[in-house]
Amino acid sequence: GNHAQRTAQMLGIKMPAIPVEHQFIVTDVDPALQEFRKTNPEHPVIRDADAQSYVREERGGWILGVYEKEAPACFERGVPDSFRADLFPLALERIE
């Protein structure tokens, strides 16, 4: 993830990883998921290799993401301390 390099550095390991910008959609809370969670652990991540996409739980709803070709690198020298969970500019044209 975004902090792989920093975490590896704390362990004295060089991590050849660079995070990339990622387009995704987050839904509102899903009542059906809330009901599911009453008797089940977190819903498994669903990955579709053919569609190059995934769906997983996110804050009581769902997050739908795609694995983008040629997604631009970001934080090549580490994540700035000022970055929290800011959003990157929308770039839906990168999604095939």
Short mmCIF file of N, CA and C in Angstrom, two decimals:
data_model
loop_
_atom_site.label_atom_id
_atom_site.label_comp_id
_atom_site.label_asym_id
_atom_site.label_seq_id
_atom_site.Cartn_x
_atom_site.Cartn_y
_atom_site.Cartn_z
N GLY A 1 0.81 -1.19 0.00
CA GLY A 1 0.00 0.00 0.00
C GLY A 1 0.85 1.25 0.00
N ASN A 2 0.21 2.35 0.29
CA ASN A 2 0.89 3.64 0.28
C ASN A 2 2.08 3.70 1.22
N HIS A 3 2.02 2.97 2.32
CA HIS A 3 3.06 3.08 3.34
C HIS A 3 4.04 1.91 3.32
N ALA A 4 4.04 1.10 2.27
CA ALA A 4 4.92 -0.07 2.21
C ALA A 4 6.39 0.32 2.33
N GLN A 5 6.80 1.36 1.62
CA GLN A 5 8.21 1.76 1.67
C GLN A 5 8.61 2.21 3.07
N ARG A 6 7.76 3.02 3.69
CA ARG A 6 8.08 3.54 5.03
C ARG A 6 8.12 2.40 6.05
N THR A 7 7.17 1.48 5.96
CA THR A 7 7.13 0.35 6.89
C THR A 7 8.37 -0.53 6.69
N ALA A 8 8.70 -0.83 5.45
CA ALA A 8 9.88 -1.65 5.17
C ALA A 8 11.15 -0.97 5.67
N GLN A 9 11.23 0.34 5.50
CA GLN A 9 12.41 1.08 5.94
C GLN A 9 12.60 0.94 7.45
N MET A 10 11.51 0.93 8.23
CA MET A 10 11.61 0.76 9.67
C MET A 10 12.21 -0.60 10.03
N LEU A 11 12.07 -1.57 9.13
CA LEU A 11 12.60 -2.91 9.35
C LEU A 11 13.96 -3.11 8.69
N GLY A 12 14.49 -2.03 8.09
CA GLY A 12 15.78 -2.11 7.42
C GLY A 12 15.72 -2.81 6.07
N ILE A 13 14.55 -2.81 5.46
CA ILE A 13 14.35 -3.48 4.18
C ILE A 13 14.09 -2.44 3.10
N LYS A 14 14.67 -2.63 1.92
CA LYS A 14 14.35 -1.75 0.79
C LYS A 14 13.17 -2.38 0.04
N MET A 15 12.09 -1.63 -0.12
CA MET A 15 10.87 -2.14 -0.75
C MET A 15 10.71 -1.49 -2.12
N PRO A 16 10.88 -2.24 -3.20
CA PRO A 16 10.73 -1.67 -4.54
C PRO A 16 9.26 -1.58 -4.94
N ALA A 17 8.53 -0.68 -4.29
CA ALA A 17 7.10 -0.53 -4.57
C ALA A 17 6.77 0.95 -4.69
N ILE A 18 5.90 1.27 -5.62
CA ILE A 18 5.44 2.65 -5.78
C ILE A 18 3.92 2.61 -5.87
N PRO A 19 3.22 3.34 -5.00
CA PRO A 19 1.76 3.39 -5.08
C PRO A 19 1.31 4.10 -6.36
N VAL A 20 0.11 3.77 -6.81
CA VAL A 20 -0.47 4.41 -7.98
C VAL A 20 -1.83 4.99 -7.62
N GLU A 21 -2.25 6.00 -8.39
CA GLU A 21 -3.61 6.53 -8.23
C GLU A 21 -4.60 5.43 -8.61
N HIS A 22 -5.75 5.47 -7.98
CA HIS A 22 -6.70 4.38 -8.16
C HIS A 22 -8.12 4.96 -8.20
N GLN A 23 -8.90 4.58 -9.20
CA GLN A 23 -10.29 5.03 -9.32
C GLN A 23 -11.21 4.00 -8.67
N PHE A 24 -12.16 4.46 -7.87
CA PHE A 24 -13.10 3.55 -7.25
C PHE A 24 -14.39 4.28 -6.91
N ILE A 25 -15.42 3.51 -6.63
CA ILE A 25 -16.73 4.04 -6.26
C ILE A 25 -17.08 3.47 -4.89
N VAL A 26 -17.57 4.31 -3.99
CA VAL A 26 -17.99 3.86 -2.66
C VAL A 26 -19.49 4.11 -2.53
N THR A 27 -20.23 3.09 -2.09
CA THR A 27 -21.68 3.24 -1.93
C THR A 27 -22.02 3.73 -0.53
N ASP A 28 -23.28 4.10 -0.35
CA ASP A 28 -23.79 4.38 0.99
C ASP A 28 -23.89 3.06 1.75
N VAL A 29 -24.27 3.15 3.01
CA VAL A 29 -24.48 1.95 3.83
C VAL A 29 -25.51 1.05 3.15
N ASP A 30 -25.25 -0.24 3.12
CA ASP A 30 -26.14 -1.23 2.51
C ASP A 30 -26.84 -2.01 3.61
N PRO A 31 -28.18 -1.84 3.76
CA PRO A 31 -28.91 -2.55 4.81
C PRO A 31 -28.75 -4.07 4.73
N ALA A 32 -28.67 -4.62 3.53
CA ALA A 32 -28.50 -6.07 3.39
C ALA A 32 -27.13 -6.50 3.95
N LEU A 33 -26.12 -5.69 3.72
CA LEU A 33 -24.80 -6.01 4.26
C LEU A 33 -24.82 -5.90 5.78
N GLN A 34 -25.50 -4.89 6.30
CA GLN A 34 -25.61 -4.73 7.75
C GLN A 34 -26.28 -5.96 8.38
N GLU A 35 -27.31 -6.46 7.73
CA GLU A 35 -28.00 -7.67 8.21
C GLU A 35 -27.07 -8.88 8.14
N PHE A 36 -26.34 -9.02 7.06
CA PHE A 36 -25.37 -10.10 6.89
C PHE A 36 -24.34 -10.09 8.02
N ARG A 37 -23.87 -8.90 8.39
CA ARG A 37 -22.81 -8.78 9.39
C ARG A 37 -23.27 -9.13 10.80
N LYS A 38 -24.58 -9.18 11.02
CA LYS A 38 -25.08 -9.55 12.36
C LYS A 38 -24.69 -10.98 12.71
N THR A 39 -24.56 -11.84 11.71
CA THR A 39 -24.27 -13.25 11.97
C THR A 39 -23.02 -13.75 11.23
N ASN A 40 -22.32 -12.87 10.56
CA ASN A 40 -21.15 -13.28 9.78
C ASN A 40 -20.00 -12.31 9.98
N PRO A 41 -18.77 -12.79 9.75
CA PRO A 41 -17.63 -11.87 9.77
C PRO A 41 -17.66 -10.99 8.53
N GLU A 42 -16.63 -10.19 8.37
CA GLU A 42 -16.54 -9.32 7.20
C GLU A 42 -16.73 -10.11 5.91
N HIS A 43 -17.48 -9.53 5.00
CA HIS A 43 -17.75 -10.19 3.72
C HIS A 43 -16.43 -10.36 2.97
N PRO A 44 -16.22 -11.51 2.33
CA PRO A 44 -14.98 -11.70 1.57
C PRO A 44 -14.87 -10.72 0.40
N VAL A 45 -13.65 -10.37 0.07
CA VAL A 45 -13.40 -9.56 -1.12
C VAL A 45 -13.73 -10.41 -2.34
N ILE A 46 -14.40 -9.81 -3.30
CA ILE A 46 -14.74 -10.50 -4.55
C ILE A 46 -13.89 -9.88 -5.65
N ARG A 47 -13.07 -10.71 -6.28
CA ARG A 47 -12.22 -10.23 -7.38
C ARG A 47 -12.62 -10.93 -8.66
N ASP A 48 -12.71 -10.17 -9.74
CA ASP A 48 -13.02 -10.72 -11.05
C ASP A 48 -11.83 -10.43 -11.96
N ALA A 49 -11.01 -11.44 -12.18
CA ALA A 49 -9.79 -11.25 -12.97
C ALA A 49 -10.11 -10.87 -14.41
N ASP A 50 -11.18 -11.44 -14.97
CA ASP A 50 -11.53 -11.13 -16.36
C ASP A 50 -11.96 -9.67 -16.52
N ALA A 51 -12.73 -9.18 -15.58
CA ALA A 51 -13.20 -7.79 -15.62
C ALA A 51 -12.19 -6.83 -14.99
N GLN A 52 -11.13 -7.37 -14.41
CA GLN A 52 -10.11 -6.58 -13.74
C GLN A 52 -10.72 -5.63 -12.72
N SER A 53 -11.57 -6.19 -11.85
CA SER A 53 -12.26 -5.37 -10.86
C SER A 53 -12.41 -6.15 -9.56
N TYR A 54 -12.83 -5.43 -8.53
CA TYR A 54 -13.08 -6.06 -7.23
C TYR A 54 -14.19 -5.31 -6.51
N VAL A 55 -14.79 -5.99 -5.54
CA VAL A 55 -15.80 -5.40 -4.66
C VAL A 55 -15.45 -5.85 -3.25
N ARG A 56 -15.51 -4.93 -2.30
CA ARG A 56 -15.29 -5.29 -0.90
C ARG A 56 -16.06 -4.34 0.00
N GLU A 57 -16.16 -4.73 1.26
CA GLU A 57 -16.83 -3.88 2.24
C GLU A 57 -16.06 -2.58 2.46
N GLU A 58 -16.82 -1.52 2.71
CA GLU A 58 -16.20 -0.24 3.04
C GLU A 58 -17.19 0.58 3.85
N ARG A 59 -16.93 0.75 5.13
CA ARG A 59 -17.74 1.60 6.01
C ARG A 59 -19.23 1.26 5.96
N GLY A 60 -19.55 -0.02 6.01
CA GLY A 60 -20.95 -0.44 6.02
C GLY A 60 -21.59 -0.52 4.66
N GLY A 61 -20.88 -0.14 3.63
CA GLY A 61 -21.37 -0.25 2.26
C GLY A 61 -20.35 -1.02 1.44
N TRP A 62 -20.22 -0.65 0.19
CA TRP A 62 -19.32 -1.36 -0.72
C TRP A 62 -18.38 -0.40 -1.42
N ILE A 63 -17.23 -0.91 -1.79
CA ILE A 63 -16.31 -0.18 -2.64
C ILE A 63 -16.10 -1.04 -3.88
N LEU A 64 -16.23 -0.42 -5.04
CA LEU A 64 -16.01 -1.09 -6.32
C LEU A 64 -14.80 -0.44 -6.95
N GLY A 65 -13.80 -1.23 -7.22
CA GLY A 65 -12.58 -0.70 -7.82
C GLY A 65 -12.17 -1.50 -9.03
N VAL A 66 -11.34 -0.90 -9.84
CA VAL A 66 -10.84 -1.57 -11.04
C VAL A 66 -9.31 -1.51 -11.02
N TYR A 67 -8.71 -2.51 -11.62
CA TYR A 67 -7.26 -2.52 -11.78
C TYR A 67 -6.95 -1.83 -13.10
N GLU A 68 -6.43 -0.63 -13.01
CA GLU A 68 -6.22 0.20 -14.19
C GLU A 68 -4.86 -0.04 -14.83
N LYS A 69 -4.85 -0.11 -16.14
CA LYS A 69 -3.58 -0.15 -16.86
C LYS A 69 -3.06 1.28 -16.93
N GLU A 70 -1.79 1.44 -16.76
CA GLU A 70 -1.14 2.74 -16.88
C GLU A 70 -1.64 3.76 -15.86
N ALA A 71 -2.00 3.30 -14.67
CA ALA A 71 -2.37 4.24 -13.61
C ALA A 71 -1.12 5.02 -13.21
N PRO A 72 -1.24 6.33 -13.04
CA PRO A 72 -0.05 7.12 -12.74
C PRO A 72 0.49 6.85 -11.33
N ALA A 73 1.81 6.80 -11.22
CA ALA A 73 2.46 6.63 -9.93
C ALA A 73 2.24 7.87 -9.08
N CYS A 74 2.22 7.67 -7.78
CA CYS A 74 2.13 8.80 -6.85
C CYS A 74 2.98 8.47 -5.63
N PHE A 75 3.37 9.46 -4.90
CA PHE A 75 4.15 9.29 -3.67
C PHE A 75 5.41 8.47 -3.92
N GLU A 76 6.10 8.76 -5.00
CA GLU A 76 7.30 7.99 -5.34
C GLU A 76 8.38 8.08 -4.28
N ARG A 77 8.36 9.13 -3.50
CA ARG A 77 9.36 9.30 -2.44
C ARG A 77 8.72 9.16 -1.06
N GLY A 78 7.57 8.53 -1.01
CA GLY A 78 6.87 8.33 0.26
C GLY A 78 5.65 9.22 0.36
N VAL A 79 4.73 8.81 1.19
CA VAL A 79 3.48 9.54 1.38
C VAL A 79 3.75 10.76 2.25
N PRO A 80 3.36 11.96 1.80
CA PRO A 80 3.56 13.15 2.63
C PRO A 80 2.78 13.03 3.94
N ASP A 81 3.36 13.54 5.02
CA ASP A 81 2.67 13.50 6.31
C ASP A 81 1.33 14.23 6.26
N SER A 82 1.19 15.19 5.35
CA SER A 82 -0.05 15.96 5.25
C SER A 82 -1.17 15.19 4.56
N PHE A 83 -0.84 14.07 3.89
CA PHE A 83 -1.86 13.30 3.16
C PHE A 83 -2.60 12.40 4.12
N ARG A 84 -3.91 12.46 4.10
CA ARG A 84 -4.73 11.58 4.94
C ARG A 84 -5.49 10.63 4.04
N ALA A 85 -6.66 11.00 3.64
CA ALA A 85 -7.45 10.17 2.72
C ALA A 85 -8.01 11.08 1.63
N ASP A 86 -7.18 12.00 1.19
CA ASP A 86 -7.60 12.93 0.16
C ASP A 86 -7.94 12.16 -1.12
N LEU A 87 -8.80 12.74 -1.93
CA LEU A 87 -9.16 12.12 -3.19
C LEU A 87 -8.34 12.72 -4.32
N PHE A 88 -7.97 11.89 -5.26
CA PHE A 88 -7.30 12.36 -6.47
C PHE A 88 -8.37 12.86 -7.44
N PRO A 89 -8.00 13.65 -8.43
CA PRO A 89 -8.98 14.11 -9.42
C PRO A 89 -9.62 12.92 -10.14
N LEU A 90 -10.90 13.05 -10.43
CA LEU A 90 -11.63 12.01 -11.14
C LEU A 90 -11.03 11.82 -12.53
N ALA A 91 -10.80 10.57 -12.93
CA ALA A 91 -10.20 10.28 -14.24
C ALA A 91 -10.82 9.00 -14.79
N LEU A 92 -12.13 9.04 -15.01
CA LEU A 92 -12.84 7.84 -15.46
C LEU A 92 -12.38 7.36 -16.83
N GLU A 93 -11.73 8.21 -17.61
CA GLU A 93 -11.26 7.79 -18.93
C GLU A 93 -10.19 6.70 -18.84
N ARG A 94 -9.59 6.54 -17.66
CA ARG A 94 -8.58 5.48 -17.49
C ARG A 94 -9.20 4.10 -17.33
N ILE A 95 -10.49 4.06 -17.07
CA ILE A 95 -11.17 2.78 -16.87
C ILE A 95 -11.65 2.26 -18.21
N GLU A 96 -11.28 1.03 -18.51
CA GLU A 96 -11.67 0.44 -19.80
C GLU A 96 -12.99 -0.29 -19.68
#
